[in-house]
Amino acid sequence: MTNLDRRALLQSLAAIGAVTLAGRAWAAPQTNAKLLVVFLRGAHDAANVIIPTGSEFYYSARPSLAIARPGSRPDQKKLEALALDADWSLHPAFRDSLLPLCQKREIAFIPFAGTDDLTRSHFETQDTIELGQSIHSTRDYRSGFLARLAGTLTGTKPIAFTNQVPLIFQGRGDPIPNIGLNVGGKPAIDDHHIALITEMYQGDSLAAAVQEGFHVRDDVYRAISRESDVANRGAVSPKGFELSGRRIAQVMKGGYNLAFVDVGGWDTHVNQGGATGYLADRLGELGRGLVALSDELGPQDWHDTVVAVISEFGRTFRENGDKGTDHGHGSTYWVLGGSVNGGRFHGPQVKVEEASLFQNRDFQVLTDYRSLFGGLLGKMYGLNSSALNTIFPTAKPVDLALV
């Protein structure tokens, strides 16, 4: 078979299903640490997720979207924000999911976090974050920051829970496996095709990598199938991200310790809702998914796991004429896990008032995402400054004492 035929066959098989896997020669991990990055694509409205309920300006800027202060609606407690401290509260959609984790001090929040990218473009800023490179240099789209982390550590098993390998895992090293979580059927490449491909690569330098890729695919499918079997015995079927959280946990318990998943649907220009409505429903699903992840991992694995929840930017602090919010700048990041130094806010902050807005419209960015991740990864993996500079060139790591 010619190289062209080989390429055409692989392209056609890749188009059949969501699974795109290739091999990797794994070394024994040096640490039990697991990292999952959850990317909320579409820019979630941080000001209505971690809510500045101590700010009078918040209530004047959001006449229809603002969430009621804790204790202000005794007749409708479920519509009240959930107090975290004197200045900040949690959206009420998290009452039965993330609030208990907050009370166990397993969630830390970093307000005023984000990038120095001012384009307010979803695609531009998502690329900025996933690449982890300086915005003042030429972009290298074959070098995402999680791929550089995987290349720096001696023992990792990375995986992306996405339909295609995301930019954050693009690299020049061994291919990273990926799998879409919204696919429940059998792998599209059957045993007949596997035999054909294996024969095609026999004697080729890529033969071992291709074979390993099929092993990875089968491992992931078996893990997901076990979960489906349990649900089919009469258990309540989880929906949306709750199901994804359990699937991710099962795969990560199987040995994958560096993972990425993206969750869409956060671009809320119109009819965003307040304590109830569109955003509240999305937050409820997200919260249940993160708790499902924690539950499915179990105490020991949850203790070793750090989950970072990020988004490309925040949204305008003032609501717009369509009862929504537009593209902004600063956001709030979350870090969860059994050993996270949670129950508090980390990083520099300013009083939330009109005078402190960036360009009179958005939250400021006081904590750069590269500095945040640099400090976090340094603590998690014991990386020195040289290694961190490989992952985030020109960025200065900042230890926010998250772990």
Coordinates of C-alpha atoms in Angstrom, one line a residue:
M1 CA 0.0 0.0 0.0
T2 CA 1.4 3.4 -0.9
N3 CA 1.8 6.2 1.7
L4 CA -1.1 8.0 0.1
D5 CA -3.3 5.0 0.4
R6 CA -2.3 4.6 4.0
R7 CA -3.0 8.2 4.8
A8 CA -6.4 8.1 3.1
L9 CA -7.4 5.0 5.0
L10 CA -6.5 6.5 8.4
Q11 CA -8.3 9.7 7.5
S12 CA -11.4 7.8 6.6
L13 CA -11.3 5.7 9.8
A14 CA -10.7 8.8 11.9
A15 CA -13.8 10.4 10.4
I16 CA -16.0 7.5 11.4
G17 CA -15.9 8.0 15.2
A18 CA -14.7 10.3 17.9
V19 CA -11.8 8.1 19.1
T20 CA -8.4 9.1 17.8
L21 CA -5.8 7.2 19.7
A22 CA -2.1 6.5 19.2
G23 CA 0.6 4.9 21.2
R24 CA 2.9 6.1 23.9
A25 CA 5.6 4.3 25.8
W26 CA 4.6 5.1 29.4
A27 CA 7.2 5.3 32.2
A28 CA 6.3 4.6 35.8
P29 CA 4.9 7.7 37.4
Q30 CA 7.1 9.5 40.0
T31 CA 4.1 10.9 41.8
N32 CA 0.5 9.9 42.5
A33 CA -0.7 13.4 41.6
K34 CA -3.5 13.7 39.0
L35 CA -4.4 16.9 37.2
L36 CA -7.7 17.6 35.4
V37 CA -8.2 20.9 33.6
V38 CA -11.9 21.7 32.9
F39 CA -12.2 24.5 30.3
L40 CA -15.6 26.3 30.3
R41 CA -15.7 27.4 26.6
G42 CA -17.8 30.5 25.9
A43 CA -16.6 32.6 28.9
H44 CA -18.8 31.9 31.9
D45 CA -20.2 34.9 33.9
A46 CA -17.8 34.7 36.9
A47 CA -19.7 37.5 38.7
N48 CA -22.8 35.4 38.9
V49 CA -21.0 32.3 39.8
I50 CA -18.8 33.5 42.6
I51 CA -20.9 36.5 43.5
P52 CA -19.6 39.8 45.1
T53 CA -22.6 40.0 47.4
G54 CA -20.8 42.5 49.6
S55 CA -20.8 45.0 46.7
E56 CA -23.6 47.6 46.4
F57 CA -22.4 48.3 42.9
Y58 CA -23.1 44.7 41.9
Y59 CA -26.8 45.1 42.6
S60 CA -27.0 48.5 40.8
A61 CA -25.2 47.1 37.8
R62 CA -27.4 44.0 37.5
P63 CA -31.0 45.0 38.1
S64 CA -32.4 41.8 36.6
L65 CA -29.5 39.3 36.9
A66 CA -28.3 39.9 40.5
I67 CA -28.6 37.1 43.0
A68 CA -30.2 38.0 46.3
R69 CA -27.8 38.3 49.3
P70 CA -27.7 35.5 51.8
G71 CA -30.5 36.0 54.4
S72 CA -32.4 38.5 52.3
R73 CA -35.1 36.2 51.1
P74 CA -36.3 34.1 54.0
D75 CA -39.5 33.3 52.1
Q76 CA -37.4 32.0 49.1
K77 CA -34.2 30.6 50.6
K78 CA -33.4 28.7 47.4
L79 CA -33.1 32.0 45.5
E80 CA -30.5 33.4 47.9
A81 CA -26.7 33.3 47.2
L82 CA -24.7 30.9 49.5
A83 CA -22.4 32.8 51.7
L84 CA -18.7 32.1 51.5
D85 CA -17.4 35.1 53.5
A86 CA -18.5 38.6 54.1
D87 CA -17.9 39.7 50.5
W88 CA -18.4 36.7 48.3
S89 CA -21.1 34.1 47.8
L90 CA -21.8 31.0 45.7
H91 CA -24.6 30.7 43.1
P92 CA -27.6 28.9 44.7
A93 CA -27.4 26.2 41.9
F94 CA -24.5 24.8 43.9
R95 CA -26.4 24.3 47.2
D96 CA -26.3 20.5 47.0
S97 CA -23.1 20.0 45.0
L98 CA -20.2 22.4 45.5
L99 CA -21.3 24.0 48.8
P100 CA -20.6 20.8 50.7
L101 CA -17.1 20.7 49.1
C102 CA -16.6 24.3 50.1
Q103 CA -17.6 23.5 53.6
K104 CA -15.0 20.7 53.6
R105 CA -12.4 23.2 52.3
E106 CA -11.8 21.3 49.1
I107 CA -12.4 24.3 46.8
A108 CA -10.3 27.3 46.4
F109 CA -11.3 30.4 44.4
I110 CA -9.0 32.8 42.6
P111 CA -10.9 35.9 41.6
F112 CA -9.5 38.5 39.2
A113 CA -7.7 35.8 37.2
G114 CA -7.2 35.6 33.5
T115 CA -4.9 36.5 30.6
D116 CA -3.3 39.7 29.2
D117 CA -5.1 39.0 25.9
L118 CA -7.5 41.9 25.3
T119 CA -9.1 40.8 22.0
R120 CA -12.2 39.6 23.9
S121 CA -12.4 37.0 21.1
H122 CA -13.4 33.5 22.2
F123 CA -11.1 31.7 19.8
E124 CA -8.2 34.0 20.2
T125 CA -8.2 33.9 24.0
Q126 CA -8.9 30.2 24.2
D127 CA -5.9 29.7 21.9
T128 CA -3.9 32.0 24.1
I129 CA -4.6 30.0 27.3
E130 CA -4.2 26.5 25.7
L131 CA -0.8 27.5 24.2
G132 CA 0.5 29.1 27.3
Q133 CA 2.9 31.2 25.3
S134 CA 3.5 35.0 25.4
I135 CA 1.0 36.9 23.4
H136 CA 4.0 39.1 22.3
S137 CA 5.7 36.4 20.3
T138 CA 4.8 34.3 17.3
R139 CA 2.4 31.5 18.2
D140 CA 3.5 27.9 17.9
Y141 CA 0.3 26.0 17.4
R142 CA 2.2 22.7 17.8
S143 CA 3.0 23.4 21.4
G144 CA 0.2 23.4 24.0
F145 CA 1.1 23.9 27.7
L146 CA -0.2 20.5 28.9
A147 CA 1.8 18.8 26.1
R148 CA 4.9 20.6 27.4
L149 CA 4.1 19.5 31.0
A150 CA 3.7 15.9 29.8
G151 CA 7.0 16.2 28.1
T152 CA 8.7 17.6 31.2
L153 CA 7.5 15.0 33.6
T154 CA 9.1 11.5 33.4
G155 CA 5.9 9.6 34.1
T156 CA 2.5 10.8 32.9
K157 CA -0.4 9.2 31.1
P158 CA -2.2 12.1 29.5
I159 CA -5.7 12.0 27.9
A160 CA -8.1 14.5 26.4
F161 CA -11.8 13.9 26.9
T162 CA -12.6 15.6 23.6
N163 CA -13.6 14.6 20.1
Q164 CA -10.3 15.9 18.7
V165 CA -6.9 16.5 20.3
P166 CA -7.2 20.0 21.8
L167 CA -4.6 22.7 21.2
I168 CA -3.5 22.4 24.9
F169 CA -2.2 18.9 24.1
Q170 CA -0.7 19.6 20.7
G171 CA 3.0 18.8 20.7
R172 CA 5.9 17.3 18.9
G173 CA 6.3 14.3 21.3
D174 CA 4.3 11.1 21.4
P175 CA 0.7 11.5 20.3
I176 CA -1.9 12.1 23.1
P177 CA -5.0 9.9 23.1
N178 CA -8.4 11.5 23.1
I179 CA -12.0 10.3 23.4
G180 CA -15.3 12.1 23.1
L181 CA -17.5 11.5 26.2
N182 CA -20.7 12.0 24.3
V183 CA -20.1 8.7 22.4
G184 CA -21.6 5.7 24.0
G185 CA -21.3 3.1 21.2
K186 CA -18.6 0.6 20.5
P187 CA -15.4 1.9 18.9
A188 CA -15.9 2.6 15.2
I189 CA -12.8 0.7 14.2
D190 CA -13.7 -3.0 14.4
D191 CA -11.4 -6.0 14.7
H192 CA -11.2 -6.4 11.0
H193 CA -9.9 -2.9 10.4
I194 CA -7.5 -3.2 13.4
A195 CA -6.0 -6.3 11.7
L196 CA -5.7 -4.4 8.4
I197 CA -4.0 -1.4 10.0
T198 CA -1.7 -3.6 12.1
E199 CA -0.6 -5.5 9.0
M200 CA -0.2 -2.2 7.1
Y201 CA 2.3 -1.0 9.8
Q202 CA 4.1 -4.3 10.3
G203 CA 7.8 -3.6 10.2
D204 CA 7.2 0.2 10.2
S205 CA 8.8 2.4 13.0
L206 CA 5.2 3.4 14.0
A207 CA 4.0 -0.2 14.5
A208 CA 4.4 -0.2 18.3
A209 CA 2.7 3.2 18.6
V210 CA -0.2 2.1 16.5
Q211 CA -0.6 -1.1 18.6
E212 CA -0.4 0.8 21.8
G213 CA -3.1 3.2 20.5
F214 CA -5.6 0.4 20.1
H215 CA -4.8 -0.9 23.6
V216 CA -5.5 2.6 25.0
R217 CA -8.8 2.8 23.0
D218 CA -9.9 -0.6 24.4
D219 CA -9.0 0.4 27.9
V220 CA -11.1 3.5 27.7
Y221 CA -14.1 1.8 26.1
R222 CA -14.1 -0.9 28.8
A223 CA -14.0 1.7 31.6
I224 CA -17.0 3.5 30.1
S225 CA -18.9 0.3 29.4
R226 CA -18.6 -0.7 33.1
E227 CA -20.3 2.5 34.1
S228 CA -23.1 2.0 31.5
D229 CA -23.7 -1.5 32.8
V230 CA -24.3 -0.2 36.3
A231 CA -26.8 2.4 35.0
N232 CA -28.7 -0.3 33.1
R233 CA -29.5 -2.2 36.3
G234 CA -32.1 0.4 37.3
A235 CA -29.9 3.1 38.7
V236 CA -31.0 6.7 38.0
S237 CA -29.4 7.8 34.8
P238 CA -27.2 10.8 35.3
K239 CA -27.5 13.5 32.7
G240 CA -25.1 16.0 31.0
F241 CA -21.9 16.6 32.7
E242 CA -22.7 14.5 35.7
L243 CA -22.3 11.4 33.5
S244 CA -19.2 12.9 32.0
G245 CA -17.7 13.4 35.5
R246 CA -18.2 9.8 36.4
R247 CA -16.7 8.6 33.1
I248 CA -13.7 10.8 33.5
A249 CA -13.1 9.5 37.1
Q250 CA -13.3 5.9 35.9
V251 CA -10.7 6.5 33.2
M252 CA -8.4 8.4 35.5
K253 CA -8.6 5.6 38.1
G254 CA -7.4 3.4 35.3
G255 CA -4.0 5.2 35.4
Y256 CA -4.4 8.4 33.4
N257 CA -3.1 11.2 35.5
L258 CA -3.0 14.3 33.2
A259 CA -6.4 15.1 31.6
F260 CA -8.4 17.8 29.9
V261 CA -12.1 18.2 29.2
D262 CA -14.0 21.2 27.8
V263 CA -17.6 22.1 28.5
G264 CA -19.5 24.5 26.2
G265 CA -22.5 26.7 26.5
W266 CA -21.4 29.6 28.6
D267 CA -21.8 32.5 26.1
T268 CA -24.8 34.2 27.7
H269 CA -25.6 37.3 25.8
V270 CA -29.4 36.9 26.0
N271 CA -31.7 35.8 28.8
Q272 CA -28.9 34.6 31.1
G273 CA -31.2 34.3 34.1
G274 CA -30.4 34.9 37.7
A275 CA -31.0 32.5 40.6
T276 CA -32.9 30.4 38.1
G277 CA -32.8 30.1 34.3
Y278 CA -30.3 29.2 31.6
L279 CA -27.0 29.9 33.5
A280 CA -28.4 28.4 36.7
D281 CA -29.2 25.2 34.9
R282 CA -25.8 24.9 33.4
L283 CA -24.1 25.6 36.7
G284 CA -26.3 22.9 38.4
E285 CA -25.1 20.3 35.8
L286 CA -21.5 21.4 36.2
G287 CA -21.6 21.2 40.0
R288 CA -23.2 17.8 39.9
G289 CA -20.5 16.6 37.4
L290 CA -17.7 17.7 39.6
V291 CA -19.2 16.1 42.7
A292 CA -19.8 12.9 40.7
L293 CA -16.1 13.0 39.7
S294 CA -15.1 13.3 43.3
D295 CA -17.4 10.5 44.4
E296 CA -16.4 8.1 41.7
L297 CA -12.7 8.7 42.3
G298 CA -13.1 7.8 46.0
P299 CA -11.3 9.3 48.9
Q300 CA -7.7 8.3 48.1
D301 CA -7.7 9.2 44.4
W302 CA -9.6 12.4 45.2
H303 CA -6.9 13.3 47.7
D304 CA -4.3 13.0 44.9
T305 CA -6.4 14.9 42.4
V306 CA -6.4 18.6 41.5
V307 CA -9.1 19.9 39.2
A308 CA -8.6 23.4 37.7
V309 CA -11.8 25.0 36.3
I310 CA -11.0 27.9 33.9
S311 CA -12.6 29.9 31.1
E312 CA -11.2 32.2 28.4
F313 CA -12.4 35.5 30.0
G314 CA -15.1 36.9 32.2
R315 CA -18.1 38.9 31.1
T316 CA -19.1 42.5 31.4
F317 CA -19.9 43.5 34.9
R318 CA -23.0 45.4 33.9
E319 CA -25.9 43.5 32.4
N320 CA -26.9 44.4 28.8
G321 CA -30.3 45.3 27.3
D322 CA -31.1 41.7 26.5
K323 CA -30.8 40.6 30.1
G324 CA -27.5 39.0 29.4
T325 CA -23.8 39.9 29.6
D326 CA -21.2 40.4 26.9
H327 CA -17.5 39.5 26.5
G328 CA -15.4 40.9 29.3
H329 CA -11.9 40.4 30.7
G330 CA -11.1 39.2 34.3
S331 CA -12.6 35.9 35.5
T332 CA -12.6 33.7 38.6
Y333 CA -10.8 30.3 38.5
W334 CA -11.5 27.4 40.8
V335 CA -9.2 24.7 42.1
L336 CA -10.7 21.6 43.7
G337 CA -9.3 18.4 45.2
G338 CA -9.0 16.5 48.4
S339 CA -5.7 18.1 49.3
V340 CA -6.5 21.6 48.0
N341 CA -6.0 24.5 50.5
G342 CA -9.6 25.4 50.0
G343 CA -12.4 27.3 51.8
R344 CA -10.7 30.6 51.0
F345 CA -9.9 33.1 48.2
H346 CA -6.4 33.2 46.9
G347 CA -4.4 35.9 45.0
P348 CA -4.6 39.7 45.0
Q349 CA -8.1 41.3 45.1
V350 CA -9.6 44.7 44.9
K351 CA -12.9 46.0 46.3
V352 CA -15.7 45.4 43.7
E353 CA -17.0 48.9 42.8
E354 CA -17.4 50.9 39.7
A355 CA -14.0 52.7 40.1
S356 CA -12.1 49.3 40.2
L357 CA -13.5 48.0 36.9
F358 CA -11.1 47.4 34.0
Q359 CA -11.9 49.9 31.2
N360 CA -15.0 50.8 33.2
R361 CA -16.7 47.5 32.2
D362 CA -14.9 44.3 33.4
F363 CA -13.2 42.6 36.3
Q364 CA -9.5 43.3 36.3
V365 CA -6.9 40.6 35.8
L366 CA -4.6 40.6 38.9
T367 CA -3.5 37.0 38.6
D368 CA -2.1 35.8 35.3
Y369 CA -3.1 32.3 34.4
R370 CA 0.4 31.3 33.5
S371 CA 1.8 32.5 36.8
L372 CA -1.1 30.6 38.6
F373 CA -0.5 27.4 36.8
G374 CA 3.3 27.7 37.1
G375 CA 3.1 28.0 40.8
L376 CA 0.5 25.2 41.1
L377 CA 2.5 22.8 38.9
G378 CA 5.6 23.6 40.7
K379 CA 4.1 22.6 44.0
M380 CA 2.3 19.5 42.7
Y381 CA 5.2 18.0 40.8
G382 CA 8.2 19.6 42.5
L383 CA 9.3 21.3 39.3
N384 CA 12.3 23.7 39.4
S385 CA 12.4 27.1 37.6
S386 CA 14.0 25.6 34.5
A387 CA 11.3 23.1 34.0
L388 CA 8.6 25.7 34.7
N389 CA 10.2 28.0 32.2
T390 CA 9.9 25.2 29.6
I391 CA 6.2 25.0 30.2
F392 CA 5.5 28.7 30.5
P393 CA 8.3 30.6 28.8
T394 CA 8.8 34.2 30.1
A395 CA 6.1 33.8 32.8
K396 CA 6.9 34.1 36.5
P397 CA 5.4 31.4 38.6
V398 CA 3.5 32.6 41.6
D399 CA 2.8 30.2 44.5
L400 CA -0.8 31.0 45.7
A401 CA -0.6 28.2 48.3
L402 CA -3.4 26.3 46.5
V403 CA -2.0 22.9 47.5

